[in-house]
PDB file of C-alpha atoms in Angstrom:
ATOM      1  CA  UNK A 107     -10.149  -9.490  43.792  1.00 43.00           C
ATOM      2  CA  UNK A 108      -6.549  -8.589  43.182  1.00 46.00           C
ATOM      3  CA  UNK A 109      -4.175  -9.164  45.937  1.00 48.00           C
ATOM      4  CA  UNK A 110      -2.161  -6.144  47.337  1.00 47.00           C
ATOM      5  CA  UNK A 111       1.160  -7.745  47.336  1.00 46.00           C
ATOM      6  CA  UNK A 112       1.173  -8.545  43.534  1.00 50.00           C
ATOM      7  CA  UNK A 113       4.365  -6.795  41.762  1.00 52.00           C
ATOM      8  CA  UNK A 114       3.050  -5.173  38.326  1.00 63.00           C
ATOM      9  CA  UNK A 115       5.033  -6.467  35.559  1.00 68.00           C
ATOM     10  CA  UNK A 116       7.511  -3.612  34.439  1.00 72.00           C
ATOM     11  CA  UNK A 117       9.141  -5.551  31.451  1.00 77.00           C
ATOM     12  CA  UNK A 118       8.537  -8.651  29.324  1.00 75.00           C
ATOM     13  CA  UNK A 119      11.363 -11.052  28.765  1.00 77.00           C
ATOM     14  CA  UNK A 120      11.399 -12.990  25.228  1.00 74.00           C
ATOM     15  CA  UNK A 121      12.094 -16.750  25.737  1.00 72.00           C
ATOM     16  CA  UNK A 122      11.622 -17.773  22.366  1.00 69.00           C
ATOM     17  CA  UNK A 123      15.193 -16.939  21.384  1.00 74.00           C
ATOM     18  CA  UNK A 124      17.957 -19.579  20.995  1.00 75.00           C
ATOM     19  CA  UNK A 125      20.243 -19.461  23.846  1.00 76.00           C
ATOM     20  CA  UNK A 126      23.315 -20.524  21.910  1.00 81.00           C
ATOM     21  CA  UNK A 127      25.455 -17.632  21.033  1.00 83.00           C
ATOM     22  CA  UNK A 128      26.308 -19.533  17.399  1.00 87.00           C
ATOM     23  CA  UNK A 129      22.824 -20.062  16.955  1.00 84.00           C
ATOM     24  CA  UNK A 130      21.808 -16.409  17.639  1.00 85.00           C
ATOM     25  CA  UNK A 131      24.739 -15.171  15.327  1.00 89.00           C
ATOM     26  CA  UNK A 132      23.337 -17.492  12.614  1.00 89.00           C
ATOM     27  CA  UNK A 133      19.722 -16.179  12.639  1.00 87.00           C
ATOM     28  CA  UNK A 134      21.269 -12.570  13.345  1.00 91.00           C
ATOM     29  CA  UNK A 135      22.988 -12.504   9.733  1.00 93.00           C
ATOM     30  CA  UNK A 136      20.362 -13.380   7.377  1.00 92.00           C
ATOM     31  CA  UNK A 137      17.952 -11.171   9.142  1.00 92.00           C
ATOM     32  CA  UNK A 138      19.916  -8.183   8.987  1.00 94.00           C
ATOM     33  CA  UNK A 139      20.696  -8.760   5.434  1.00 95.00           C
ATOM     34  CA  UNK A 140      16.840  -9.285   5.103  1.00 94.00           C
ATOM     35  CA  UNK A 141      16.089  -5.821   6.683  1.00 95.00           C
ATOM     36  CA  UNK A 142      18.598  -4.107   5.099  1.00 95.00           C
ATOM     37  CA  UNK A 143      17.165  -5.430   1.620  1.00 94.00           C
ATOM     38  CA  UNK A 144      13.546  -4.405   2.633  1.00 94.00           C
ATOM     39  CA  UNK A 145      14.666  -0.949   3.431  1.00 95.00           C
ATOM     40  CA  UNK A 146      16.929   0.012   0.413  1.00 93.00           C
ATOM     41  CA  UNK A 147      14.520  -1.745  -1.805  1.00 91.00           C
ATOM     42  CA  UNK A 148      11.758   0.203  -0.879  1.00 93.00           C
ATOM     43  CA  UNK A 149      13.572   3.517  -0.394  1.00 93.00           C
ATOM     44  CA  UNK A 150      14.717   3.157  -4.134  1.00 90.00           C
ATOM     45  CA  UNK A 151      10.985   1.958  -5.114  1.00 90.00           C
ATOM     46  CA  UNK A 152       9.586   5.651  -3.374  1.00 92.00           C
ATOM     47  CA  UNK A 153      12.422   7.537  -4.598  1.00 91.00           C
ATOM     48  CA  UNK A 154      12.154   6.303  -8.224  1.00 90.00           C
ATOM     49  CA  UNK A 155       8.231   7.022  -8.287  1.00 90.00           C
ATOM     50  CA  UNK A 156       8.869  10.407  -6.928  1.00 91.00           C
ATOM     51  CA  UNK A 157      11.813  11.437  -9.334  1.00 89.00           C
ATOM     52  CA  UNK A 158       9.847  10.077 -12.439  1.00 88.00           C
ATOM     53  CA  UNK A 159       6.826  12.365 -13.729  1.00 87.00           C
ATOM     54  CA  UNK A 160       5.707   9.709 -15.966  1.00 86.00           C
ATOM     55  CA  UNK A 161       5.227   7.199 -12.954  1.00 87.00           C
ATOM     56  CA  UNK A 162       2.787   9.788 -11.001  1.00 89.00           C
ATOM     57  CA  UNK A 163      -0.130   7.931 -12.114  1.00 90.00           C
ATOM     58  CA  UNK A 164      -2.434   6.430  -9.107  1.00 91.00           C
ATOM     59  CA  UNK A 165      -1.215   2.638  -9.237  1.00 89.00           C
ATOM     60  CA  UNK A 166       2.466   3.774  -8.677  1.00 90.00           C
ATOM     61  CA  UNK A 167       1.245   6.545  -6.040  1.00 92.00           C
ATOM     62  CA  UNK A 168      -0.131   3.320  -4.401  1.00 93.00           C
ATOM     63  CA  UNK A 169       2.659   1.134  -4.781  1.00 91.00           C
ATOM     64  CA  UNK A 170       5.084   3.966  -3.331  1.00 92.00           C
ATOM     65  CA  UNK A 171       2.660   4.256  -0.291  1.00 94.00           C
ATOM     66  CA  UNK A 172       3.034   0.809   0.268  1.00 93.00           C
ATOM     67  CA  UNK A 173       6.804   0.399   0.140  1.00 93.00           C
ATOM     68  CA  UNK A 174       6.898   3.562   2.422  1.00 94.00           C
ATOM     69  CA  UNK A 175       4.592   1.785   4.935  1.00 94.00           C
ATOM     70  CA  UNK A 176       6.748  -1.644   4.395  1.00 93.00           C
ATOM     71  CA  UNK A 177       9.658   0.140   5.874  1.00 95.00           C
ATOM     72  CA  UNK A 178       7.768   1.400   9.105  1.00 94.00           C
ATOM     73  CA  UNK A 179       6.056  -1.707   9.575  1.00 93.00           C
ATOM     74  CA  UNK A 180       9.335  -4.025   9.394  1.00 94.00           C
ATOM     75  CA  UNK A 181      11.388  -1.325  11.535  1.00 94.00           C
ATOM     76  CA  UNK A 182       8.473  -1.492  14.452  1.00 91.00           C
ATOM     77  CA  UNK A 183       9.925  -5.316  14.557  1.00 89.00           C
ATOM     78  CA  UNK A 184      13.080  -6.281  13.213  1.00 91.00           C
ATOM     79  CA  UNK A 185      15.691  -3.965  14.796  1.00 92.00           C
ATOM     80  CA  UNK A 186      14.545  -5.205  18.152  1.00 87.00           C
ATOM     81  CA  UNK A 187      14.614  -8.601  17.380  1.00 85.00           C
ATOM     82  CA  UNK A 188      18.130  -8.151  15.784  1.00 89.00           C
ATOM     83  CA  UNK A 189      19.262  -6.166  19.239  1.00 88.00           C
ATOM     84  CA  UNK A 190      17.679  -9.177  21.264  1.00 83.00           C
ATOM     85  CA  UNK A 191      19.470 -11.549  19.345  1.00 85.00           C
ATOM     86  CA  UNK A 192      22.744 -10.338  20.152  1.00 85.00           C
ATOM     87  CA  UNK A 193      22.138  -9.515  23.831  1.00 82.00           C
ATOM     88  CA  UNK A 194      21.955 -11.360  26.947  1.00 77.00           C
ATOM     89  CA  UNK A 195      18.951  -9.865  28.275  1.00 75.00           C
ATOM     90  CA  UNK A 196      16.305 -10.081  26.189  1.00 78.00           C
ATOM     91  CA  UNK A 197      13.693  -7.615  27.513  1.00 81.00           C
ATOM     92  CA  UNK A 198      11.238  -4.931  26.905  1.00 81.00           C
ATOM     93  CA  UNK A 199       9.536  -2.505  29.079  1.00 85.00           C
ATOM     94  CA  UNK A 200       5.607  -2.383  29.287  1.00 83.00           C
ATOM     95  CA  UNK A 201       5.377   1.083  27.590  1.00 86.00           C
ATOM     96  CA  UNK A 202       7.708  -0.148  25.057  1.00 86.00           C
ATOM     97  CA  UNK A 203       5.788  -3.170  24.566  1.00 84.00           C
ATOM     98  CA  UNK A 204       2.586  -1.328  24.195  1.00 87.00           C
ATOM     99  CA  UNK A 205       4.298   0.963  21.538  1.00 91.00           C
ATOM    100  CA  UNK A 206       5.605  -1.681  19.397  1.00 88.00           C
ATOM    101  CA  UNK A 207       2.375  -3.705  19.307  1.00 87.00           C
ATOM    102  CA  UNK A 208       0.688  -0.415  18.359  1.00 92.00           C
ATOM    103  CA  UNK A 209       3.034   0.770  15.446  1.00 93.00           C
ATOM    104  CA  UNK A 210       3.236  -2.773  14.150  1.00 90.00           C
ATOM    105  CA  UNK A 211      -0.690  -3.311  13.875  1.00 88.00           C
ATOM    106  CA  UNK A 212      -1.339   0.444  12.967  1.00 93.00           C
ATOM    107  CA  UNK A 213       1.274   0.056   9.910  1.00 93.00           C
ATOM    108  CA  UNK A 214      -0.174  -3.626   8.940  1.00 90.00           C
ATOM    109  CA  UNK A 215      -3.754  -2.662   8.794  1.00 90.00           C
ATOM    110  CA  UNK A 216      -3.006   0.429   7.071  1.00 94.00           C
ATOM    111  CA  UNK A 217      -1.233  -1.874   4.396  1.00 92.00           C
ATOM    112  CA  UNK A 218      -4.409  -4.011   4.791  1.00 91.00           C
ATOM    113  CA  UNK A 219      -6.432  -0.746   3.564  1.00 92.00           C
ATOM    114  CA  UNK A 220      -4.013   0.130   0.901  1.00 93.00           C
ATOM    115  CA  UNK A 221      -3.959  -2.926  -0.739  1.00 91.00           C
ATOM    116  CA  UNK A 222      -7.858  -3.104  -0.902  1.00 92.00           C
ATOM    117  CA  UNK A 223      -7.755   0.185  -2.079  1.00 94.00           C
ATOM    118  CA  UNK A 224      -5.064  -1.205  -4.808  1.00 91.00           C
ATOM    119  CA  UNK A 225      -7.804  -3.984  -5.850  1.00 91.00           C
ATOM    120  CA  UNK A 226     -10.436  -1.107  -6.488  1.00 91.00           C
ATOM    121  CA  UNK A 227      -8.006   0.850  -8.389  1.00 92.00           C
ATOM    122  CA  UNK A 228      -7.043  -2.318 -10.618  1.00 89.00           C
ATOM    123  CA  UNK A 229     -10.923  -3.125 -11.201  1.00 90.00           C
ATOM    124  CA  UNK A 230     -11.944   0.585 -12.182  1.00 91.00           C
ATOM    125  CA  UNK A 231      -8.755   0.964 -14.413  1.00 88.00           C
ATOM    126  CA  UNK A 232      -9.990  -2.586 -16.636  1.00 87.00           C
ATOM    127  CA  UNK A 233     -13.512  -3.032 -16.018  1.00 87.00           C
ATOM    128  CA  UNK A 234     -14.374   1.122 -16.748  1.00 88.00           C
ATOM    129  CA  UNK A 235     -11.169   2.399 -18.450  1.00 86.00           C
ATOM    130  CA  UNK A 236     -12.905   5.023 -20.375  1.00 89.00           C
ATOM    131  CA  UNK A 237     -14.163   6.567 -16.887  1.00 90.00           C
ATOM    132  CA  UNK A 238     -11.174   5.623 -15.026  1.00 91.00           C
ATOM    133  CA  UNK A 239      -8.859   8.661 -15.452  1.00 91.00           C
ATOM    134  CA  UNK A 240     -12.061  11.163 -14.433  1.00 92.00           C
ATOM    135  CA  UNK A 241     -12.516   8.888 -11.431  1.00 92.00           C
ATOM    136  CA  UNK A 242      -9.157   8.215 -10.100  1.00 93.00           C
ATOM    137  CA  UNK A 243      -7.887  11.646  -9.948  1.00 92.00           C
ATOM    138  CA  UNK A 244      -4.369  12.852  -7.986  1.00 91.00           C
ATOM    139  CA  UNK A 245      -6.674  14.383  -5.356  1.00 93.00           C
ATOM    140  CA  UNK A 246      -8.893  11.197  -5.032  1.00 94.00           C
ATOM    141  CA  UNK A 247      -5.519   9.064  -4.635  1.00 94.00           C
ATOM    142  CA  UNK A 248      -4.056  11.400  -2.172  1.00 93.00           C
ATOM    143  CA  UNK A 249      -7.535  11.240  -0.015  1.00 95.00           C
ATOM    144  CA  UNK A 250      -7.503   7.408  -0.409  1.00 95.00           C
ATOM    145  CA  UNK A 251      -3.824   6.885   0.660  1.00 95.00           C
ATOM    146  CA  UNK A 252      -4.608   9.244   3.810  1.00 96.00           C
ATOM    147  CA  UNK A 253      -7.692   7.403   4.609  1.00 95.00           C
ATOM    148  CA  UNK A 254      -5.926   4.112   4.544  1.00 94.00           C
ATOM    149  CA  UNK A 255      -3.180   5.569   6.917  1.00 94.00           C
ATOM    150  CA  UNK A 256      -5.891   7.145   9.180  1.00 94.00           C
ATOM    151  CA  UNK A 257      -7.853   3.983   9.386  1.00 92.00           C
ATOM    152  CA  UNK A 258      -4.544   1.748  10.419  1.00 91.00           C
ATOM    153  CA  UNK A 259      -3.366   4.485  13.091  1.00 93.00           C
ATOM    154  CA  UNK A 260      -7.076   4.648  14.903  1.00 92.00           C
ATOM    155  CA  UNK A 261      -8.077   0.965  14.610  1.00 87.00           C
ATOM    156  CA  UNK A 262      -5.715  -0.505  16.956  1.00 87.00           C
ATOM    157  CA  UNK A 263      -6.003   2.755  19.532  1.00 88.00           C
ATOM    158  CA  UNK A 264      -8.894   0.789  21.661  1.00 83.00           C
ATOM    159  CA  UNK A 265      -7.197  -2.541  21.797  1.00 82.00           C
ATOM    160  CA  UNK A 266      -3.977  -1.048  22.710  1.00 86.00           C
ATOM    161  CA  UNK A 267      -5.763   1.268  25.555  1.00 85.00           C
ATOM    162  CA  UNK A 268      -7.975  -1.995  26.963  1.00 81.00           C
ATOM    163  CA  UNK A 269      -4.487  -3.951  27.148  1.00 81.00           C
ATOM    164  CA  UNK A 270      -2.874  -1.034  29.121  1.00 83.00           C
ATOM    165  CA  UNK A 271      -5.532  -1.385  31.783  1.00 81.00           C
ATOM    166  CA  UNK A 272      -4.724  -5.375  32.303  1.00 78.00           C
ATOM    167  CA  UNK A 273      -3.085  -6.358  35.510  1.00 77.00           C
ATOM    168  CA  UNK A 274       0.317  -8.260  34.731  1.00 76.00           C
ATOM    169  CA  UNK A 275       2.039  -9.810  37.399  1.00 72.00           C
ATOM    170  CA  UNK A 276       4.029 -12.924  38.246  1.00 65.00           C
ATOM    171  CA  UNK A 277       5.403 -14.684  35.047  1.00 70.00           C
ATOM    172  CA  UNK A 278       6.766 -11.978  32.396  1.00 73.00           C
ATOM    173  CA  UNK A 279       8.263 -14.536  29.734  1.00 74.00           C
ATOM    174  CA  UNK A 280       7.028 -14.076  26.391  1.00 73.00           C
ATOM    175  CA  UNK A 281       6.802 -17.063  24.107  1.00 69.00           C
ATOM    176  CA  UNK A 282       7.462 -14.832  20.875  1.00 68.00           C
ATOM    177  CA  UNK A 283      10.315 -13.107  19.079  1.00 69.00           C
ATOM    178  CA  UNK A 284       8.030  -9.752  18.959  1.00 69.00           C
ATOM    179  CA  UNK A 285       5.197  -8.578  20.913  1.00 67.00           C
ATOM    180  CA  UNK A 286       1.704  -9.414  19.721  1.00 71.00           C
ATOM    181  CA  UNK A 287      -1.944  -9.170  21.334  1.00 69.00           C
ATOM    182  CA  UNK A 288      -2.286 -12.928  21.980  1.00 71.00           C
ATOM    183  CA  UNK A 289       1.308 -13.870  23.678  1.00 74.00           C
ATOM    184  CA  UNK A 290       0.709 -10.587  25.826  1.00 77.00           C
ATOM    185  CA  UNK A 291      -2.652 -11.397  26.959  1.00 73.00           C
ATOM    186  CA  UNK A 292      -1.989 -14.690  27.697  1.00 73.00           C
ATOM    187  CA  UNK A 293       0.429 -13.099  30.660  1.00 74.00           C
ATOM    188  CA  UNK A 294      -2.448 -10.779  32.295  1.00 75.00           C
ATOM    189  CA  UNK A 295      -3.361 -11.852  35.594  1.00 76.00           C
ATOM    190  CA  UNK A 296      -7.222 -11.773  35.524  1.00 66.00           C
ATOM    191  CA  UNK A 297      -8.549 -14.907  33.553  1.00 59.00           C
ATOM    192  CA  UNK A 298     -11.768 -13.538  33.126  1.00 55.00           C
ATOM    193  CA  UNK A 299     -11.006 -10.049  31.424  1.00 59.00           C
ATOM    194  CA  UNK A 300      -7.978 -11.909  29.514  1.00 58.00           C
ATOM    195  CA  UNK A 301     -10.612 -14.100  27.802  1.00 61.00           C
ATOM    196  CA  UNK A 302     -12.794 -11.931  26.992  1.00 68.00           C
ATOM    197  CA  UNK A 303     -10.169  -9.513  25.566  1.00 64.00           C
ATOM    198  CA  UNK A 304      -8.778 -12.124  23.556  1.00 63.00           C
ATOM    199  CA  UNK A 305     -12.175 -12.984  22.386  1.00 67.00           C
ATOM    200  CA  UNK A 306     -12.762  -9.317  21.269  1.00 72.00           C
ATOM    201  CA  UNK A 307      -9.298  -9.239  19.747  1.00 68.00           C
ATOM    202  CA  UNK A 308     -10.161 -12.554  17.561  1.00 67.00           C
ATOM    203  CA  UNK A 309     -13.599 -10.835  16.401  1.00 77.00           C
ATOM    204  CA  UNK A 310     -11.835  -7.487  15.233  1.00 75.00           C
ATOM    205  CA  UNK A 311      -9.115  -9.262  13.444  1.00 72.00           C
ATOM    206  CA  UNK A 312     -11.760 -11.343  11.792  1.00 78.00           C
ATOM    207  CA  UNK A 313     -13.752  -8.440  10.729  1.00 83.00           C
ATOM    208  CA  UNK A 314     -10.867  -6.464   9.481  1.00 81.00           C
ATOM    209  CA  UNK A 315      -9.512  -9.479   7.314  1.00 82.00           C
ATOM    210  CA  UNK A 316     -12.528 -11.016   6.108  1.00 86.00           C
ATOM    211  CA  UNK A 317     -14.268  -7.622   4.987  1.00 89.00           C
ATOM    212  CA  UNK A 318     -10.620  -6.681   3.237  1.00 88.00           C
ATOM    213  CA  UNK A 319     -10.259 -10.010   1.539  1.00 88.00           C
ATOM    214  CA  UNK A 320     -14.218 -10.027   0.486  1.00 91.00           C
ATOM    215  CA  UNK A 321     -13.783  -6.855  -1.286  1.00 91.00           C
ATOM    216  CA  UNK A 322     -10.428  -7.682  -2.747  1.00 90.00           C
ATOM    217  CA  UNK A 323     -12.072 -10.722  -4.110  1.00 89.00           C
ATOM    218  CA  UNK A 324     -15.064  -8.976  -5.625  1.00 91.00           C
ATOM    219  CA  UNK A 325     -12.789  -6.710  -7.310  1.00 90.00           C
ATOM    220  CA  UNK A 326     -10.683  -9.713  -8.768  1.00 88.00           C
ATOM    221  CA  UNK A 327     -14.178 -11.494  -9.815  1.00 89.00           C
ATOM    222  CA  UNK A 328     -15.270  -8.228 -11.853  1.00 88.00           C
ATOM    223  CA  UNK A 329     -11.509  -7.914 -13.271  1.00 86.00           C
ATOM    224  CA  UNK A 330     -11.775 -11.844 -14.379  1.00 85.00           C
ATOM    225  CA  UNK A 331     -15.016 -11.355 -16.046  1.00 86.00           C
ATOM    226  CA  UNK A 332     -13.844  -8.591 -18.084  1.00 84.00           C
ATOM    227  CA  UNK A 333     -10.783 -10.477 -19.047  1.00 81.00           C
ATOM    228  CA  UNK A 334     -12.482 -13.412 -20.046  1.00 79.00           C
ATOM    229  CA  UNK A 335     -14.560 -11.337 -22.543  1.00 80.00           C
ATOM    230  CA  UNK A 336     -11.618  -9.600 -24.245  1.00 74.00           C
ATOM    231  CA  UNK A 337     -11.306 -11.718 -27.553  1.00 72.00           C
ATOM    232  CA  UNK A 338      -7.341 -10.842 -28.532  1.00 70.00           C
ATOM    233  CA  UNK A 339      -4.793 -12.699 -26.313  1.00 68.00           C
ATOM    234  CA  UNK A 340      -2.240  -9.772 -26.161  1.00 67.00           C
ATOM    235  CA  UNK A 341      -5.276  -7.478 -24.957  1.00 64.00           C
ATOM    236  CA  UNK A 342      -5.939 -10.505 -22.392  1.00 70.00           C
ATOM    237  CA  UNK A 343      -2.205 -10.917 -21.370  1.00 72.00           C
ATOM    238  CA  UNK A 344      -1.831  -7.242 -20.930  1.00 66.00           C
ATOM    239  CA  UNK A 345      -5.068  -6.612 -18.488  1.00 66.00           C
ATOM    240  CA  UNK A 346      -3.628  -9.592 -16.433  1.00 72.00           C
ATOM    241  CA  UNK A 347      -0.346  -8.129 -16.333  1.00 71.00           C
ATOM    242  CA  UNK A 348      -1.307  -4.898 -14.574  1.00 68.00           C
ATOM    243  CA  UNK A 349      -2.873  -6.981 -11.377  1.00 76.00           C
ATOM    244  CA  UNK A 350      -0.883 -10.188 -11.132  1.00 79.00           C
ATOM    245  CA  UNK A 351       1.783  -8.396  -9.037  1.00 79.00           C
ATOM    246  CA  UNK A 352      -0.544  -6.985  -6.791  1.00 79.00           C
ATOM    247  CA  UNK A 353      -2.355 -10.197  -6.363  1.00 82.00           C
ATOM    248  CA  UNK A 354       0.952 -12.116  -5.555  1.00 83.00           C
ATOM    249  CA  UNK A 355       1.709  -9.476  -2.860  1.00 85.00           C
ATOM    250  CA  UNK A 356      -1.836  -9.637  -1.584  1.00 85.00           C
ATOM    251  CA  UNK A 357      -1.802 -13.825  -1.569  1.00 85.00           C
ATOM    252  CA  UNK A 358       1.541 -13.823   0.323  1.00 84.00           C
ATOM    253  CA  UNK A 359       0.516 -10.715   2.941  1.00 84.00           C
ATOM    254  CA  UNK A 360      -3.169 -12.020   3.481  1.00 83.00           C
ATOM    255  CA  UNK A 361      -2.348 -15.881   3.532  1.00 81.00           C
ATOM    256  CA  UNK A 362       0.126 -15.973   6.640  1.00 78.00           C
ATOM    257  CA  UNK A 363      -1.990 -13.046   8.313  1.00 79.00           C
ATOM    258  CA  UNK A 364      -4.971 -15.544   7.941  1.00 79.00           C
ATOM    259  CA  UNK A 365      -3.197 -18.376   9.710  1.00 75.00           C
ATOM    260  CA  UNK A 366      -2.293 -15.968  12.271  1.00 73.00           C
ATOM    261  CA  UNK A 367      -5.063 -13.700  13.369  1.00 72.00           C
ATOM    262  CA  UNK A 368      -8.400 -16.362  12.013  1.00 71.00           C
ATOM    263  CA  UNK A 369      -7.004 -19.295  14.547  1.00 65.00           C
ATOM    264  CA  UNK A 370      -9.797 -18.490  16.982  1.00 56.00           C
ATOM    265  CA  UNK A 371      -9.514 -21.187  19.712  1.00 57.00           C
ATOM    266  CA  UNK A 372      -6.808 -23.235  17.759  1.00 60.00           C
ATOM    267  CA  UNK A 373      -3.519 -23.319  18.955  1.00 67.00           C
ATOM    268  CA  UNK A 374       0.026 -23.774  17.208  1.00 66.00           C
ATOM    269  CA  UNK A 375       3.272 -24.779  18.717  1.00 70.00           C
ATOM    270  CA  UNK A 376       5.880 -22.413  19.316  1.00 69.00           C
ATOM    271  CA  UNK A 377       7.677 -23.330  16.235  1.00 71.00           C
ATOM    272  CA  UNK A 378       4.822 -22.587  13.667  1.00 77.00           C
ATOM    273  CA  UNK A 379       3.617 -19.518  15.734  1.00 76.00           C
ATOM    274  CA  UNK A 380       7.327 -17.831  15.245  1.00 78.00           C
ATOM    275  CA  UNK A 381       7.360 -19.390  11.430  1.00 81.00           C
ATOM    276  CA  UNK A 382       3.752 -17.909  10.595  1.00 79.00           C
ATOM    277  CA  UNK A 383       4.779 -14.462  12.112  1.00 80.00           C
ATOM    278  CA  UNK A 384       8.044 -14.223  10.486  1.00 83.00           C
ATOM    279  CA  UNK A 385       5.986 -14.938   6.909  1.00 82.00           C
ATOM    280  CA  UNK A 386       3.985 -11.764   7.210  1.00 80.00           C
ATOM    281  CA  UNK A 387       6.087  -9.577   9.547  1.00 85.00           C
ATOM    282  CA  UNK A 388       9.472 -10.285   7.331  1.00 88.00           C
ATOM    283  CA  UNK A 389       9.134 -12.623   4.502  1.00 86.00           C
ATOM    284  CA  UNK A 390       5.935 -10.452   2.891  1.00 86.00           C
ATOM    285  CA  UNK A 391       7.944  -7.319   3.197  1.00 89.00           C
ATOM    286  CA  UNK A 392      10.851  -8.423   1.951  1.00 91.00           C
ATOM    287  CA  UNK A 393       9.545  -9.909  -1.562  1.00 88.00           C
ATOM    288  CA  UNK A 394       7.355  -7.036  -2.298  1.00 85.00           C
ATOM    289  CA  UNK A 395      10.086  -4.887  -3.613  1.00 85.00           C
ATOM    290  CA  UNK A 396      11.326  -7.834  -5.810  1.00 86.00           C
ATOM    291  CA  UNK A 397       7.849  -8.473  -7.250  1.00 84.00           C
ATOM    292  CA  UNK A 398       7.285  -4.656  -7.828  1.00 77.00           C
ATOM    293  CA  UNK A 399      10.490  -3.949  -9.308  1.00 72.00           C
ATOM    294  CA  UNK A 400      11.451  -7.462 -11.135  1.00 65.00           C
ATOM    295  CA  UNK A 401       8.004  -7.571 -12.540  1.00 67.00           C
ATOM    296  CA  UNK A 402       7.274  -4.064 -13.468  1.00 74.00           C
ATOM    297  CA  UNK A 403       8.988  -2.658 -16.470  1.00 77.00           C
ATOM    298  CA  UNK A 404       8.417   0.674 -16.100  1.00 81.00           C
ATOM    299  CA  UNK A 405      10.103   0.741 -12.447  1.00 82.00           C
ATOM    300  CA  UNK A 406      12.811  -1.182 -13.900  1.00 81.00           C
ATOM    301  CA  UNK A 407      13.405   1.118 -17.020  1.00 82.00           C
ATOM    302  CA  UNK A 408      13.681   3.988 -14.478  1.00 81.00           C
ATOM    303  CA  UNK A 409      16.172   2.375 -11.927  1.00 81.00           C
ATOM    304  CA  UNK A 410      18.262   1.469 -15.204  1.00 80.00           C
ATOM    305  CA  UNK A 411      18.227   4.946 -16.266  1.00 81.00           C
ATOM    306  CA  UNK A 412      19.189   6.591 -12.537  1.00 74.00           C
ATOM    307  CA  UNK A 413      21.887   3.772 -12.688  1.00 78.00           C
ATOM    308  CA  UNK A 414      22.773   4.995 -15.793  1.00 75.00           C
ATOM    309  CA  UNK A 415      23.034   8.337 -14.529  1.00 73.00           C
ATOM    310  CA  UNK A 416      24.874   7.807 -11.893  1.00 70.00           C
ATOM    311  CA  UNK A 417      27.427   5.972 -13.597  1.00 68.00           C
ATOM    312  CA  UNK A 418      27.986   8.958 -16.088  1.00 73.00           C
ATOM    313  CA  UNK A 419      28.078  11.331 -13.186  1.00 65.00           C
ATOM    314  CA  UNK A 420      30.807   9.223 -11.513  1.00 73.00           C
ATOM    315  CA  UNK A 421      33.070   8.729 -14.776  1.00 69.00           C
ATOM    316  CA  UNK A 422      33.152  12.350 -15.749  1.00 69.00           C
ATOM    317  CA  UNK A 423      33.732  13.810 -11.974  1.00 58.00           C
ATOM    318  CA  UNK A 424      37.209  13.009 -12.212  1.00 57.00           C
ATOM    319  CA  UNK A 425      37.440  14.768 -15.417  1.00 53.00           C
ATOM    320  CA  UNK A 426      35.904  17.632 -14.449  1.00 54.00           C
ATOM    321  CA  UNK A 427      38.015  17.902 -11.160  1.00 49.00           C
ATOM    322  CA  UNK A 428      41.387  17.549 -13.361  1.00 46.00           C
ATOM    323  CA  UNK A 429      40.063  20.396 -15.442  1.00 48.00           C
ATOM    324  CA  UNK A 430      39.399  22.791 -12.500  1.00 44.00           C
ATOM    325  CA  UNK A 431      42.272  22.224 -10.820  1.00 40.00           C
TER     326      UNK A 431
END
């Protein structure tokens, strides 16, 4: 039975940030650069795909949606981390904590669903090229993208609602750099409910991750089987290049997510907890624009075209203004 004298926690204080001002600034500068690169890089991909009609194909529609989600996925955590690094009081309200967990996990789950859909898209494109245009229509692409977002934004709601009913009192020091389920659950006052919640959350995350990994794995098994039957080296290389970018992004994201959320009873040190969290919350989104732009001929050419058009516009603008005046 809960004591009536217990004071309910109204905010959480982060205790994982460096206390030294110099160390905080050293962490702040590269993280600010990474966040700016993620936002600008993904905005460039979204804009380029929208402005070029020849990129209005299923795979680029999905890449554009993934880039859009990446912006909000990182915005859910990085701005608060940046402000905490330069703030003396590194805290967040209880409601703010719940909101951050919800948006971080909803956008993350949406990305997991979208990466799974992208693997299925590559499977259809390589294994059924003749039927692909009639199956993967623009309408279906839109429906699949919206379904991924709906699934992502609905799935975390029961967990967030359940956590909001837990009593939090006493210690409010969060040993992490952003709010996540397990660090928050460890601060709950009731041992029994907290343990049950941790087990339930572990099972939910395990089902989500294993289901997505198995579907993507089966897609790539089918793709590999088709590629191995291609006799020409050029055809084999072309088929392989269409899915290598997705496979790299999948490996980066799911590798770190698996280490974080499929640990069950295993525990890591604070250093490795933060390192793994940064891998899927910061580094994976950082590499995605690089992978999808530098490794993609169509997007590179579209970016170069728009840069060239901007240079021409800038170069002729002074001459035009002089004629006017």
